[in-house]
Structures are given as structure tokens and as C-alpha cells.
């Protein structure tokens, strides 16, 4: 399998002195659903911010698809780091049209991504009436515009009710089944266990273990990788 993302010895020290990442090395293979698992403050968002070129690393390197991140490479990556600012009084379709124009994606993709996230029947409804789960699904639809090969998601089920959580997890698995690679930051072992094929466990900015989820769970005491109560 080709590697989608390779991170080598990545470190990040924020101004003010917080060492958010220390020598992080990991590889995401094409076709995997890769969980970045760790408690709050372990460095997940920092890692994603660096590899998406939103933050500067203090040290280390990363490659997407075997090369450094360029404008063309960015088109191959769909990301949700935070919920996008949708226009409250515009419909789901109208909001996606605006994002499609920014991403230079074809408007014909809009109905298809709305179908993928289960919002096609609500395409004419105003965003402001959407539940949190629907808003998150619209964010997923926006990330899917442009048909990226990789989807990068930071805690996509945070704050959702159980139904919303199940829907978002289902969409992630469906999108992965279509052949896209998923990188998913989460603080929930349960979520990573249910959704992901591979994982890297972070604690205090350091990698504890990485590999196939089933292999890690078979080899390590769950206490080592449990993050919810840390
Ligand atoms: P969370 O789920 O809470 O976002 P996380 O695993 O994504 O956690 P990060 O947000 O990457 O972790 O934070 C890693 C460490 O870096 C934490 O100690 C955090 O307080 C610190 N940190 C994050 N952003 C900044 C910043 N802009 N300036 C200084 N310190 C920061």
C-alpha cells in the first residue's frame, strides 16, 4: 500500500514554552482509517494543524503522497478542523455552492455529497434550523467537495447526541469503503476501536504506540491506551 502521510520526528514548542509534540513519527497507509488517539492536550490538533500547513513545526518533516505539501496536494486532502462558518439563512445546497466555488469543485458534486451525508432531503432547508449532528454532517459534505483522496477530521463527533455520533461514524465508514483514506483525531478509545483500522496513541505530545488497532488491543493492556479518564 502506498503511504498517504509520513510524519518524521515532528516536534512543536509553542511560544510561551509548551512542548506540544516531541519527535512524533508515524505513517498513514492509503485506504486506512487512522485514529489519532489521545486525551485532551496530547497534541492531536497540533499534529493535524502542522500537516495541514496551518501551524509551523519546530522540528521534523512530513510528506503527503510522497512529496511536500503543495497547492495541488492540498486539493487531494479534505479537512474539518473546526465547524466551518456556514451562512445561517442560506440552505444546505446554497452553502455548499459557496464552498464548491472556493474549492473549484463542480456544482454537480453537491447533490452527491449531500446524499453521502444523508442531507439530500434537507438540501433546501436553512442551515440555522439544523441540529448539531446535521451541521457536522454538512461540514463533512463540504470536506468531501472536490473528491479528496484523504479526509482529515478533528473530533468530528464531539458534542453530538448518540444518534448524531452513530450517523457521523457511519458516514466515515461509508466514505472509507469508497476508497478514501481517513485520519481521525479522537479522545475516545471506544470510537477509534469501532471506526478505525489503525491508530497512533499520543500522550503529552509523545507517541506511545502505533499500528493496527486489533494488534495493539491484543498486545497492550487497555489501561495503557485508555484516554478518557486521564
Ligand atoms: P484537545 O482535544 O483538547 O484539542 P489535543 O490532543 O488536540 O487536545 P493540542 O490542542 O494539540 O492537543 O494541544 C497540545 C498542547 O499544546 C496542550 O498542552 C495545549 O495547551 C498546548 N497548546 C495548543 N495550542 C496552543 C497555543 N496556540 N499556544 C500555546 N499552547 C498551545
CSV table of N, CA, C and O in Angstrom, one decimal, residues 8-62:
chain,number,residue,atom,x,y,z
A,8,UNK,N,7.8,12.5,10.3
A,8,UNK,CA,9.1,12.1,10.8
A,8,UNK,C,9.6,13.1,11.8
A,8,UNK,O,9.8,14.3,11.6
A,9,UNK,N,9.7,12.6,13.1
A,9,UNK,CA,10.4,13.4,14.1
A,9,UNK,C,9.8,14.8,14.3
A,9,UNK,O,10.5,15.7,14.5
A,10,UNK,N,8.5,14.8,14.3
A,10,UNK,CA,7.8,16.2,14.4
A,10,UNK,C,7.8,16.6,15.8
A,10,UNK,O,7.4,15.9,16.7
A,11,UNK,N,8.3,17.9,16.0
A,11,UNK,CA,8.2,18.5,17.4
A,11,UNK,C,7.6,19.9,17.2
A,11,UNK,O,7.7,20.5,16.2
A,12,UNK,N,6.9,20.3,18.3
A,12,UNK,CA,6.3,21.6,18.3
A,12,UNK,C,6.4,22.2,19.7
A,12,UNK,O,5.9,21.6,20.6
A,13,UNK,N,7.0,23.3,19.8
A,13,UNK,CA,7.0,24.1,21.0
A,13,UNK,C,6.3,25.4,20.7
A,13,UNK,O,6.7,26.1,19.8
A,14,UNK,N,5.3,25.7,21.5
A,14,UNK,CA,4.5,26.9,21.3
A,14,UNK,C,5.3,28.0,21.9
A,14,UNK,O,6.0,27.9,22.9
A,15,UNK,N,5.1,29.3,21.4
A,15,UNK,CA,5.7,30.4,22.1
A,15,UNK,C,5.1,30.4,23.5
A,15,UNK,O,3.9,30.2,23.7
A,16,UNK,N,5.9,30.6,24.5
A,16,UNK,CA,5.4,30.5,25.8
A,16,UNK,C,5.9,29.2,26.5
A,16,UNK,O,5.9,29.1,27.7
A,17,UNK,N,6.4,28.3,25.6
A,17,UNK,CA,7.1,27.2,26.2
A,17,UNK,C,6.4,25.8,26.2
A,17,UNK,O,7.1,24.9,26.6
A,18,UNK,N,5.2,25.7,25.9
A,18,UNK,CA,4.5,24.4,25.9
A,18,UNK,C,5.1,23.5,24.8
A,18,UNK,O,5.1,23.9,23.6
A,19,UNK,N,5.6,22.4,25.2
A,19,UNK,CA,6.1,21.4,24.3
A,19,UNK,C,5.0,20.5,23.9
A,19,UNK,O,4.6,19.5,24.6
A,20,UNK,N,4.3,20.8,22.8
A,20,UNK,CA,3.0,20.1,22.4
A,20,UNK,C,3.3,18.8,21.7
A,20,UNK,O,2.5,17.9,21.8
A,21,UNK,N,4.4,18.7,21.0
A,21,UNK,CA,4.8,17.5,20.3
A,21,UNK,C,6.3,17.2,20.5
A,21,UNK,O,7.1,18.2,20.4
A,22,UNK,N,6.6,15.9,20.7
A,22,UNK,CA,8.0,15.6,20.8
A,22,UNK,C,8.4,14.4,19.9
A,22,UNK,O,7.9,13.3,20.1
A,23,UNK,N,9.1,14.7,18.8
A,23,UNK,CA,9.7,13.6,18.0
A,23,UNK,C,8.6,12.6,17.5
A,23,UNK,O,8.8,11.4,17.6
A,24,UNK,N,7.5,13.1,17.0
A,24,UNK,CA,6.4,12.2,16.6
A,24,UNK,C,6.8,11.6,15.2
A,24,UNK,O,7.0,12.4,14.2
A,25,UNK,N,6.7,10.3,15.1
A,25,UNK,CA,6.9,9.7,13.8
A,25,UNK,C,5.8,8.7,13.6
A,25,UNK,O,5.5,7.9,14.4
A,26,UNK,N,5.1,8.8,12.4
A,26,UNK,CA,4.0,7.8,12.1
A,26,UNK,C,3.8,7.8,10.6
A,26,UNK,O,4.1,8.8,9.9
A,27,UNK,N,3.1,6.8,10.1
A,27,UNK,CA,2.8,6.6,8.7
A,27,UNK,C,1.4,6.2,8.5
A,27,UNK,O,0.9,5.3,9.2
A,28,UNK,N,0.7,6.9,7.6
A,28,UNK,CA,-0.7,6.5,7.3
A,28,UNK,C,-0.7,5.9,5.9
A,28,UNK,O,-0.4,6.6,5.0
A,29,UNK,N,-1.2,4.7,5.9
A,29,UNK,CA,-1.2,4.0,4.6
A,29,UNK,C,-2.5,4.3,3.9
A,29,UNK,O,-3.6,4.5,4.5
A,30,UNK,N,-2.5,4.3,2.5
A,30,UNK,CA,-3.7,4.5,1.7
A,30,UNK,C,-4.8,3.5,2.1
A,30,UNK,O,-4.4,2.3,2.3
A,31,UNK,N,-6.0,3.9,2.2
A,31,UNK,CA,-7.1,3.0,2.5
A,31,UNK,C,-7.4,2.8,3.9
A,31,UNK,O,-8.4,2.1,4.3
A,32,UNK,N,-6.5,3.3,4.8
A,32,UNK,CA,-6.7,3.1,6.3
A,32,UNK,C,-7.7,4.1,6.8
A,32,UNK,O,-7.9,5.2,6.3
A,33,UNK,N,-8.3,3.7,7.9
A,33,UNK,CA,-9.0,4.7,8.8
A,33,UNK,C,-8.1,4.9,10.0
A,33,UNK,O,-8.0,4.0,10.8
A,34,UNK,N,-7.3,6.0,10.0
A,34,UNK,CA,-6.2,6.1,11.0
A,34,UNK,C,-6.7,7.0,12.2
A,34,UNK,O,-6.9,8.2,12.0
A,35,UNK,N,-6.7,6.4,13.3
A,35,UNK,CA,-7.1,7.2,14.5
A,35,UNK,C,-5.9,7.8,15.2
A,35,UNK,O,-4.9,7.1,15.4
A,36,UNK,N,-6.0,9.1,15.5
A,36,UNK,CA,-5.0,9.7,16.3
A,36,UNK,C,-5.7,9.8,17.7
A,36,UNK,O,-6.5,10.7,17.9
A,37,UNK,N,-5.3,8.9,18.6
A,37,UNK,CA,-6.0,8.8,19.9
A,37,UNK,C,-5.2,9.4,21.0
A,37,UNK,O,-4.0,9.1,21.1
A,38,UNK,N,-5.8,10.2,21.8
A,38,UNK,CA,-5.1,10.8,23.0
A,38,UNK,C,-6.0,11.7,23.8
A,38,UNK,O,-7.0,12.2,23.2
A,39,UNK,N,-5.7,11.9,25.1
A,39,UNK,CA,-6.5,12.7,25.9
A,39,UNK,C,-6.4,14.2,25.5
A,39,UNK,O,-5.5,14.5,24.7
A,40,UNK,N,-7.2,15.1,26.0
A,40,UNK,CA,-7.1,16.5,25.7
A,40,UNK,C,-5.7,17.0,26.0
A,40,UNK,O,-5.1,16.6,27.0
A,41,UNK,N,-5.2,17.8,25.1
A,41,UNK,CA,-3.8,18.3,25.3
A,41,UNK,C,-2.7,17.4,24.9
A,41,UNK,O,-1.5,17.7,25.1
A,42,UNK,N,-3.0,16.3,24.3
A,42,UNK,CA,-1.9,15.3,24.0
A,42,UNK,C,-1.2,15.7,22.7
A,42,UNK,O,-0.2,15.1,22.3
A,43,UNK,N,-1.8,16.6,21.9
A,43,UNK,CA,-1.1,17.1,20.7
A,43,UNK,C,-1.8,16.7,19.4
A,43,UNK,O,-1.2,16.9,18.3
A,44,UNK,N,-3.0,16.2,19.4
A,44,UNK,CA,-3.7,15.7,18.2
A,44,UNK,C,-3.9,16.9,17.3
A,44,UNK,O,-3.6,16.9,16.1
A,45,UNK,N,-4.5,18.0,17.8
A,45,UNK,CA,-4.9,19.1,17.0
A,45,UNK,C,-3.6,19.8,16.4
A,45,UNK,O,-3.5,20.2,15.3
A,46,UNK,N,-2.6,19.8,17.3
A,46,UNK,CA,-1.3,20.4,16.9
A,46,UNK,C,-0.7,19.6,15.7
A,46,UNK,O,-0.3,20.2,14.7
A,47,UNK,N,-0.8,18.3,15.8
A,47,UNK,CA,-0.3,17.4,14.7
A,47,UNK,C,-1.0,17.7,13.4
A,47,UNK,O,-0.4,17.9,12.3
A,48,UNK,N,-2.4,17.7,13.5
A,48,UNK,CA,-3.2,18.0,12.3
A,48,UNK,C,-2.9,19.4,11.7
A,48,UNK,O,-2.8,19.6,10.5
A,49,UNK,N,-2.8,20.3,12.6
A,49,UNK,CA,-2.5,21.7,12.2
A,49,UNK,C,-1.2,21.8,11.4
A,49,UNK,O,-1.1,22.5,10.4
A,50,UNK,N,-0.2,21.1,11.9
A,50,UNK,CA,1.1,21.2,11.2
A,50,UNK,C,1.0,20.5,9.8
A,50,UNK,O,1.4,21.1,8.8
A,51,UNK,N,0.4,19.3,9.8
A,51,UNK,CA,0.4,18.6,8.5
A,51,UNK,C,-0.5,19.2,7.5
A,51,UNK,O,-0.4,19.0,6.3
A,52,UNK,N,-1.5,20.1,8.0
A,52,UNK,CA,-2.3,20.8,7.0
A,52,UNK,C,-1.8,22.2,6.8
A,52,UNK,O,-2.5,23.0,6.2
A,53,UNK,N,-0.6,22.5,7.3
A,53,UNK,CA,0.1,23.7,6.9
A,53,UNK,C,-0.6,25.0,7.6
A,53,UNK,O,-0.5,26.1,7.1
A,54,UNK,N,-1.3,24.7,8.7
A,54,UNK,CA,-1.9,25.8,9.4
A,54,UNK,C,-1.0,26.3,10.5
A,54,UNK,O,-1.0,27.4,10.9
A,55,UNK,N,-0.1,25.4,11.0
A,55,UNK,CA,0.8,25.6,12.0
A,55,UNK,C,2.2,25.3,11.6
A,55,UNK,O,2.4,24.4,10.7
A,56,UNK,N,3.2,25.9,12.1
A,56,UNK,CA,4.6,25.6,11.8
A,56,UNK,C,5.2,24.7,12.8
A,56,UNK,O,5.1,24.9,14.0
A,57,UNK,N,5.9,23.6,12.3
A,57,UNK,CA,6.6,22.7,13.2
A,57,UNK,C,7.8,23.4,13.7
A,57,UNK,O,8.4,24.2,13.1
A,58,UNK,N,8.3,23.0,14.9
A,58,UNK,CA,9.6,23.5,15.4
A,58,UNK,C,10.7,22.6,14.8
A,58,UNK,O,11.8,23.1,14.5
A,59,UNK,N,10.4,21.3,14.6
A,59,UNK,CA,11.4,20.4,14.0
A,59,UNK,C,10.6,19.3,13.3
A,59,UNK,O,9.5,19.0,13.7
A,60,UNK,N,11.3,18.6,12.4
A,60,UNK,CA,10.7,17.5,11.8
A,60,UNK,C,10.2,17.7,10.4
A,60,UNK,O,10.1,18.9,10.0
A,61,UNK,N,9.7,16.7,9.8
A,61,UNK,CA,9.2,16.8,8.4
A,61,UNK,C,7.9,16.0,8.3
A,61,UNK,O,7.6,15.1,9.1
A,62,UNK,N,7.2,16.3,7.2
A,62,UNK,CA,6.1,15.4,6.8
A,62,UNK,C,5.9,15.5,5.3
A,62,UNK,O,6.3,16.4,4.7
